[in-house]
CSV table of C-alpha atoms in Angstrom, one decimal:
chain,number,residue,atom,x,y,z
A,1,MET,CA,123.6,107.2,114.9
A,2,ARG,CA,123.1,106.2,111.7
A,3,ILE,CA,120.9,108.6,109.5
A,4,TYR,CA,119.8,106.1,105.8
A,5,LYS,CA,119.9,108.6,102.5
A,6,VAL,CA,116.9,106.7,100.4
A,7,LEU,CA,115.1,107.0,97.3
A,8,GLY,CA,111.5,105.5,98.0
A,9,LEU,CA,109.6,104.7,95.4
A,10,MET,CA,105.3,104.2,94.6
A,11,SER,CA,102.7,104.0,92.3
A,12,GLY,CA,99.8,102.6,93.8
A,13,THR,CA,96.3,101.3,92.1
A,14,SER,CA,94.8,105.0,91.5
A,15,LEU,CA,97.6,105.0,88.7
A,16,ASP,CA,98.6,109.3,88.9
A,17,GLY,CA,101.6,108.6,88.8
A,18,LEU,CA,104.9,107.1,90.5
A,19,ASP,CA,105.9,109.0,93.7
A,20,ILE,CA,109.2,110.0,94.5
A,21,ALA,CA,110.1,110.9,98.6
A,22,TYR,CA,113.9,111.3,98.9
A,23,CYS,CA,114.2,110.5,103.0
A,24,HIS,CA,116.4,110.9,106.0
A,25,ILE,CA,115.7,108.0,108.2
A,26,TRP,CA,117.4,106.8,111.6
A,27,GLU,CA,116.9,105.2,114.9
A,28,GLU,CA,117.2,106.9,118.0
A,29,ASN,CA,116.8,105.8,121.8
A,30,GLY,CA,115.2,102.4,119.8
A,31,LYS,CA,112.3,104.6,118.1
A,32,TRP,CA,112.5,105.4,114.5
A,33,ASN,CA,112.7,109.0,113.1
A,34,PHE,CA,111.9,110.1,109.7
A,35,SER,CA,112.2,113.9,107.7
A,36,ILE,CA,110.8,113.8,104.1
A,37,LYS,CA,113.8,116.3,102.3
A,38,GLU,CA,112.5,116.0,99.0
A,39,THR,CA,109.9,114.7,96.8
A,40,ALA,CA,108.4,114.8,93.1
A,41,GLU,CA,105.2,113.3,91.7
A,42,ILE,CA,105.9,112.1,87.7
A,43,ASP,CA,102.8,111.4,85.6
A,44,TYR,CA,102.7,108.6,83.3
A,45,SER,CA,102.3,108.7,79.8
A,46,ASP,CA,99.8,108.0,78.2
A,47,GLU,CA,100.6,105.6,76.8
A,48,MET,CA,102.5,104.2,80.2
A,49,ARG,CA,98.7,104.1,82.1
A,50,GLU,CA,97.5,102.5,79.1
A,51,TYR,CA,100.1,99.6,79.5
A,52,LEU,CA,100.3,99.8,83.0
A,53,LYS,CA,95.9,100.1,83.5
A,54,ASN,CA,95.9,97.1,81.1
A,55,ALA,CA,99.1,94.5,82.5
A,56,ILE,CA,96.5,91.8,83.9
A,57,HIS,CA,95.6,91.4,80.0
A,58,LEU,CA,99.2,91.1,78.7
A,59,SER,CA,100.7,88.2,77.4
A,60,GLU,CA,102.9,86.5,79.3
A,61,GLU,CA,106.1,88.1,76.7
A,62,ASP,CA,104.6,91.3,77.2
A,63,HIS,CA,104.3,91.2,80.2
A,64,GLU,CA,107.9,90.4,80.8
A,65,GLN,CA,108.6,93.2,78.2
A,66,LEU,CA,107.0,95.6,80.3
A,67,HIS,CA,108.3,94.6,83.2
A,68,LYS,CA,111.5,94.9,81.6
A,69,ASP,CA,110.7,98.7,80.4
A,70,TYR,CA,109.3,100.1,83.8
A,71,GLY,CA,112.3,98.9,85.5
A,72,ILE,CA,114.1,100.5,82.4
A,73,TRP,CA,111.9,104.0,83.0
A,74,LEU,CA,112.2,104.2,86.6
A,75,GLY,CA,116.3,103.8,86.2
A,76,GLN,CA,115.8,106.7,84.0
A,77,GLN,CA,113.4,108.6,86.5
A,78,SER,CA,115.3,107.9,89.4
A,79,LYS,CA,118.7,109.1,88.0
A,80,LEU,CA,117.4,112.1,86.7
A,81,PHE,CA,116.0,113.0,89.9
A,82,ILE,CA,119.1,112.2,92.1
A,83,ASP,CA,121.3,114.4,89.5
A,84,GLU,CA,118.8,117.5,90.4
A,85,LEU,CA,119.1,116.2,94.5
A,86,GLY,CA,123.0,117.0,94.3
A,87,GLU,CA,122.9,115.1,97.5
A,88,GLU,CA,124.1,111.6,98.4
A,89,VAL,CA,121.9,108.7,97.9
A,90,ASP,CA,122.9,105.2,100.3
A,91,PHE,CA,120.0,103.2,98.3
A,92,ILE,CA,116.5,103.7,96.4
A,93,ALA,CA,113.5,101.2,97.9
A,94,SER,CA,111.1,100.1,94.9
A,95,HIS,CA,107.4,99.2,96.0
A,96,GLY,CA,107.5,99.1,92.1
A,97,HIS,CA,103.4,98.4,90.3
A,98,THR,CA,101.2,95.3,90.9
A,99,SER,CA,99.8,94.0,88.5
A,100,HIS,CA,99.0,91.0,90.3
A,101,HIS,CA,97.2,90.5,93.1
A,102,ARG,CA,95.5,86.5,94.4
A,103,PRO,CA,97.3,85.6,97.0
A,104,GLU,CA,95.0,82.9,97.4
A,105,ASP,CA,96.4,81.0,93.7
A,106,GLY,CA,99.9,82.6,95.7
A,107,VAL,CA,100.1,84.3,92.7
A,108,THR,CA,101.8,88.6,93.7
A,109,PHE,CA,103.3,89.6,91.0
A,110,GLN,CA,105.1,94.1,91.5
A,111,LEU,CA,106.2,95.2,87.4
A,112,GLY,CA,110.0,96.9,87.4
A,113,ASP,CA,112.7,94.6,87.1
A,114,GLY,CA,115.0,95.3,89.6
A,115,GLN,CA,118.8,94.8,88.2
A,116,LEU,CA,117.3,97.1,85.0
A,117,LEU,CA,116.9,99.5,87.5
A,118,ALA,CA,120.2,99.5,89.3
A,119,ASN,CA,121.3,99.2,86.2
A,120,THR,CA,119.9,102.1,84.4
A,121,SER,CA,120.4,104.3,88.1
A,122,ASP,CA,123.7,102.9,89.0
A,123,MET,CA,122.5,102.6,92.6
A,124,GLN,CA,121.4,99.6,94.3
A,125,VAL,CA,118.2,98.6,94.8
A,126,VAL,CA,116.0,97.0,97.5
A,127,CYS,CA,112.4,95.8,95.5
A,128,ASP,CA,110.1,92.8,95.6
A,129,PHE,CA,108.9,92.9,99.0
A,130,ARG,CA,105.7,91.2,98.7
A,131,THR,CA,106.3,88.0,97.3
A,132,LYS,CA,108.0,86.0,100.2
A,133,ASP,CA,105.0,86.5,102.8
A,134,VAL,CA,102.2,85.6,99.9
A,135,SER,CA,104.7,82.3,99.9
A,136,LEU,CA,104.5,81.6,103.5
A,137,ASN,CA,101.1,81.9,102.4
A,138,GLY,CA,100.3,85.8,103.8
A,139,GLN,CA,98.3,88.1,101.6
A,140,GLY,CA,100.8,90.3,100.6
A,141,ALA,CA,99.3,93.9,101.6
A,142,PRO,CA,99.1,95.8,103.2
A,143,LEU,CA,102.7,96.0,103.7
A,144,VAL,CA,102.8,99.9,104.6
A,145,PRO,CA,101.5,98.8,108.3
A,146,ILE,CA,105.2,97.9,109.9
A,147,GLY,CA,105.7,102.2,109.4
A,148,ASP,CA,102.5,102.7,111.4
A,149,LYS,CA,103.5,100.6,114.3
A,150,LEU,CA,107.9,101.9,114.1
A,151,LEU,CA,106.8,106.3,112.6
A,152,PHE,CA,103.3,107.0,113.7
A,153,HIS,CA,102.8,104.5,117.1
A,154,ASP,CA,101.1,107.9,118.5
A,155,TYR,CA,98.1,107.4,116.4
A,156,ASP,CA,95.2,105.0,117.3
A,157,PHE,CA,94.5,103.9,113.5
A,158,CYS,CA,96.0,104.8,110.2
A,159,LEU,CA,93.6,105.2,107.5
A,160,ASN,CA,95.7,105.6,103.7
A,161,LEU,CA,93.1,106.2,101.2
A,162,GLY,CA,94.7,105.6,98.0
A,163,GLY,CA,92.9,103.6,94.7
A,164,ILE,CA,91.8,100.9,97.6
A,165,SER,CA,91.0,101.6,101.5
A,166,ASN,CA,93.1,100.5,103.4
A,167,ILE,CA,93.4,100.6,107.6
A,168,SER,CA,95.8,99.4,110.4
A,169,PHE,CA,96.0,99.9,114.5
A,170,GLU,CA,97.2,98.2,117.6
A,171,LYS,CA,95.2,95.0,118.9
A,172,ASP,CA,96.0,92.9,122.4
A,173,GLY,CA,100.0,94.2,121.5
A,174,GLU,CA,99.9,92.9,117.8
A,175,ARG,CA,99.4,95.1,114.4
A,176,ILE,CA,96.2,94.8,112.7
A,177,ALA,CA,95.7,96.0,109.4
A,178,TYR,CA,93.4,95.5,106.1
A,179,ASP,CA,91.8,96.4,102.9
A,180,ILE,CA,89.1,98.0,103.9
A,181,GLY,CA,87.8,98.4,100.2
A,182,MET,CA,87.5,101.4,97.4
A,183,ALA,CA,88.7,104.8,97.5
A,184,ASN,CA,90.0,107.2,94.7
A,185,MET,CA,89.6,103.8,92.4
A,186,PRO,CA,86.1,105.0,91.5
A,187,LEU,CA,86.3,108.4,92.0
A,188,ASN,CA,88.7,108.2,89.3
A,189,TYR,CA,87.2,105.6,86.8
A,190,ILE,CA,84.0,108.0,87.1
A,191,THR,CA,86.5,112.0,86.3
A,192,HIS,CA,88.1,109.6,83.3
A,193,LYS,CA,85.4,109.4,81.8
A,194,MET,CA,83.8,113.0,82.5
A,195,GLY,CA,87.4,114.2,80.3
A,196,LEU,CA,89.1,115.2,83.7
A,197,ALA,CA,92.1,113.9,86.3
A,198,TYR,CA,89.8,113.8,90.0
A,199,ASP,CA,87.3,115.5,90.8
A,200,GLU,CA,89.4,118.7,93.1
A,201,ASN,CA,88.3,119.0,97.0
A,202,GLY,CA,85.0,116.7,95.8
A,203,LYS,CA,83.1,120.1,94.0
A,204,LEU,CA,81.2,117.6,92.0
A,205,ALA,CA,80.6,115.2,94.4
A,206,ARG,CA,79.0,117.5,96.8
A,207,SER,CA,76.8,118.6,94.2
A,208,GLY,CA,75.4,115.5,93.2
A,209,LYS,CA,72.7,113.1,95.4
A,210,LEU,CA,73.0,109.7,97.0
A,211,ASP,CA,71.2,106.9,95.0
A,212,PRO,CA,70.1,104.5,97.4
A,213,THR,CA,69.9,101.6,95.3
A,214,LEU,CA,73.0,101.9,94.6
A,215,LEU,CA,74.1,102.3,97.9
A,216,GLN,CA,72.7,99.3,98.8
A,217,LYS,CA,74.2,96.9,96.0
A,218,LEU,CA,78.0,98.7,96.7
A,219,ASN,CA,76.8,97.9,101.1
A,220,ASN,CA,76.2,94.3,99.8
A,221,LEU,CA,79.3,93.1,98.0
A,222,GLY,CA,80.9,90.2,99.5
A,223,TYR,CA,83.9,90.9,100.5
A,224,TYR,CA,82.8,93.1,103.3
A,225,GLN,CA,82.2,90.0,105.5
A,226,LEU,CA,85.1,89.3,105.0
A,227,PRO,CA,87.5,88.2,108.3
A,228,TYR,CA,90.6,89.4,108.1
A,229,PRO,CA,93.4,89.3,107.4
A,230,LYS,CA,92.1,90.9,103.2
A,231,SER,CA,93.5,92.0,100.5
A,232,THR,CA,91.5,93.4,97.4
A,233,GLY,CA,92.8,94.8,94.4
A,234,TYR,CA,92.2,96.3,90.4
A,235,GLU,CA,91.1,92.3,89.4
A,236,TRP,CA,88.2,92.6,92.0
A,237,PHE,CA,87.4,96.3,91.2
A,238,THR,CA,86.8,95.3,87.0
A,239,SER,CA,84.6,91.9,88.2
A,240,GLU,CA,82.6,93.9,90.0
A,241,ILE,CA,82.5,97.4,90.2
A,242,VAL,CA,83.0,98.6,87.1
A,243,PRO,CA,79.9,96.4,86.1
A,244,LEU,CA,77.4,98.9,88.7
A,245,ILE,CA,79.7,102.1,87.5
A,246,GLU,CA,78.4,100.7,83.6
A,247,ALA,CA,74.5,99.6,84.1
A,248,SER,CA,74.1,102.7,86.3
A,249,LYS,CA,71.3,105.5,85.1
A,250,ILE,CA,72.2,108.0,86.9
A,251,SER,CA,74.4,111.3,86.3
A,252,ASN,CA,78.0,110.7,87.3
A,253,GLU,CA,77.9,113.7,90.5
A,254,ASP,CA,75.4,111.9,92.0
A,255,LEU,CA,77.5,108.4,91.8
A,256,LEU,CA,80.6,110.6,92.8
A,257,HIS,CA,78.4,111.2,95.5
A,258,THR,CA,77.4,107.8,95.7
A,259,PHE,CA,80.5,106.3,96.1
A,260,ILE,CA,82.1,108.9,98.5
A,261,HIS,CA,78.9,107.7,100.9
A,262,HIS,CA,79.4,104.1,100.4
A,263,ASN,CA,83.6,104.7,101.4
A,264,CYS,CA,83.0,106.2,104.5
A,265,GLU,CA,80.0,104.3,106.0
A,266,GLN,CA,82.8,100.8,105.1
A,267,ILE,CA,85.4,103.1,106.4
A,268,ALA,CA,84.3,105.0,109.8
A,269,PHE,CA,82.7,100.8,110.7
A,270,ALA,CA,86.1,99.4,110.4
A,271,ALA,CA,87.3,102.1,112.6
A,272,LEU,CA,84.5,102.4,115.3
A,273,GLU,CA,84.3,98.6,115.4
A,274,HIS,CA,88.0,98.3,116.5
A,275,LYS,CA,88.0,100.9,118.9
A,276,ASN,CA,89.0,101.4,122.8
A,277,ASN,CA,86.0,101.6,124.4
A,278,GLY,CA,87.5,102.9,127.1
A,279,LYS,CA,89.1,105.9,125.7
A,280,SER,CA,87.8,108.4,124.9
A,281,ASN,CA,89.7,110.7,122.6
A,282,SER,CA,91.1,108.7,119.5
A,283,LYS,CA,93.5,110.4,116.3
A,284,LEU,CA,93.4,108.7,113.2
A,285,LEU,CA,95.5,109.3,110.4
A,286,ALA,CA,94.2,110.1,107.5
A,287,THR,CA,96.7,110.2,104.6
A,288,GLY,CA,96.2,109.6,100.8
A,289,GLY,CA,94.9,110.9,97.7
A,290,GLY,CA,91.5,110.3,99.3
A,291,ALA,CA,92.8,113.1,103.0
A,292,LEU,CA,93.2,115.7,99.5
A,293,ASN,CA,89.5,115.2,98.6
A,294,GLN,CA,87.5,117.6,101.8
A,295,PHE,CA,84.1,116.7,100.4
A,296,PHE,CA,85.9,113.0,101.1
A,297,MET,CA,87.4,113.8,104.8
A,298,ASP,CA,84.2,115.9,105.4
A,299,THR,CA,81.5,112.8,105.5
A,300,PHE,CA,83.7,110.5,106.7
A,301,GLN,CA,84.0,112.6,109.6
A,302,ASP,CA,80.0,112.9,109.7
A,303,LYS,CA,79.9,108.9,109.9
A,304,LEU,CA,82.3,108.4,112.5
A,305,GLY,CA,80.9,111.2,115.1
A,306,SER,CA,82.5,112.4,117.7
A,307,SER,CA,84.6,109.8,119.2
A,308,ILE,CA,87.2,109.6,116.5
A,309,GLU,CA,89.3,112.6,115.8
A,310,VAL,CA,90.1,112.9,112.1
A,311,VAL,CA,93.6,114.3,111.3
A,312,VAL,CA,94.9,115.1,108.3
A,313,PRO,CA,98.7,115.9,108.4
A,314,ASN,CA,100.7,118.2,106.1
A,315,LYS,CA,100.4,117.2,102.3
A,316,THR,CA,103.7,115.8,102.1
A,317,LEU,CA,102.7,113.3,103.9
A,318,ILE,CA,100.0,113.4,102.6
A,319,ALA,CA,101.4,112.4,99.7
A,320,TYR,CA,104.0,110.2,100.0
A,321,LYS,CA,103.8,108.1,103.1
A,322,GLU,CA,103.6,105.1,101.1
A,323,ALA,CA,107.3,106.5,100.1
A,324,LEU,CA,108.7,107.4,102.9
A,325,VAL,CA,107.4,103.3,104.6
A,326,PHE,CA,108.8,101.8,102.0
A,327,ALA,CA,112.1,102.8,102.1
A,328,LEU,CA,112.0,102.9,105.7
A,329,MET,CA,110.8,98.8,104.2
A,330,GLY,CA,114.0,98.7,102.7
A,331,ILE,CA,116.6,99.7,105.2
A,332,LEU,CA,115.0,96.8,107.8
A,333,ARG,CA,115.9,94.4,104.8
A,334,LEU,CA,119.4,95.4,104.8
A,335,GLU,CA,119.7,95.7,108.1
A,336,GLY,CA,118.1,92.1,108.5
A,337,LYS,CA,114.9,92.6,110.6
A,338,THR,CA,111.3,91.5,110.3
A,339,ASN,CA,109.4,94.4,107.1
A,340,VAL,CA,106.6,92.2,107.1
A,341,LEU,CA,104.7,91.3,109.8
A,342,LYS,CA,101.8,88.1,109.6
A,343,SER,CA,99.4,90.0,112.1
A,344,VAL,CA,98.6,91.6,109.3
A,345,THR,CA,99.1,89.4,106.7
A,346,GLY,CA,98.1,86.1,107.5
A,347,ALA,CA,101.3,84.4,107.1
A,348,THR,CA,103.1,82.2,108.7
A,349,SER,CA,105.5,83.5,110.6
A,350,ASP,CA,107.2,87.3,110.5
A,351,SER,CA,109.6,88.0,107.4
A,352,CYS,CA,112.3,90.2,106.0
A,353,SER,CA,111.3,91.1,102.8
A,354,GLY,CA,112.6,92.6,99.6
A,355,LYS,CA,114.9,91.5,96.8
A,356,VAL,CA,118.5,93.7,96.2
A,357,PHE,CA,120.2,94.3,93.3
A,358,PHE,CA,123.2,95.9,92.8
A,359,PRO,CA,124.1,97.2,89.5
A,360,GLU,CA,126.4,95.3,86.6
A,361,GLU,CA,129.6,96.4,85.2
A,362,ASN,CA,129.0,97.1,81.9
C-alpha cells in the first residue's frame, strides 16, 4: 500500500489567502483514506489581493505577468512550508486562482504558472485541473465532488461554503454537484467596506434585521432558475450582486443579516429538493469558511428543519478540505484515473485532468 505525501494548494474566490495542506492519502481495500498532517494559511498582501481581485480586467500582457508572478509566489510559499515541515513531499497539487470562468464561451483560467511553481519550489507540480473539462464542453466546476465521492461518502450531502456555495450528492448512482449561489463573497464585500476582514461568528449579521425587498430581489435572480449542471463565479457577483448592495439604503448589519437569510434559503431549497424521501435522518457535511459563521449555521439549520442534520467537522477539515481534495486529484491524475466527473460538470465524458510539470534544470 502506497501512502502519497502531497502538498495541496488552494486559493478561493473569497480571496482570504492561500491554503496549504500537507496530506497523507492512501487507498486500502478499494477505499481512499486521508490524514491532514500540517496546514498553513498565508495571507495575501493588500497589493496581491488587489491584483488577484482585478485580474479579470487586466490587459493580456499584465495578466500573463500576474500568472508568472503568482506562480513564483506559490513556489516560494511552498518551499518555505516544505523547509519548515522537514518531511518528505512527493509533489504539489495546485488549484491556482481563478481569474476568468466563462465555460459557456469555452474560457477558464487559473493563475499560477505551473512551470515556474515547479522551478521555484523544486518540486513536481500538478495543476490546471479545469481546462480539459471545459474543452469537453463541461463547466470545469465544481471539482471538489470527486473528493466528496471518494473521501466523504458517509454523508448524504457535502456542502462547501467558500466565496460561493456548492453542494454535491449521489442521485441514481451518479454524483451530482453544482454551484448553488453565494456564501461568503457578499458578506466579505460588505465587511471590507466596514474595514473588517470578516464578521466573526456572524455577530454583526445576527444584530441586523431582514429587509424583505432586498431578499425578494436576491431570490428572483435568474441564476437560481437555471438547471444543473451550472457554475458561477466572480463575474456573476460583480454584475448582478454588487449593484444591489451599492444601491441599498439599509445598514451594513441589515445587509449581512439579509444576505445570510438569502443564502440559507437557497441552499436549504437545494438540499431539500434532492433529499432521499425514504430516509428520515439525512446528514449534510458543511465545510468552508461559512461553516465557521455560527449565525450562518443556525439560520441554515432553521431553514432545513429536522429532516437534515448539519454536521460541522473540526476546524482543520472545515478550512482545508478543498486543499485536501486537490491533493487527491493530483494523485488520481498521476495514476491516470478519473478526477473530474461528467455527471457534475456536464462534459461529454469523465476526464483525468491536470497538467504535470517537473523542475527545469538551471
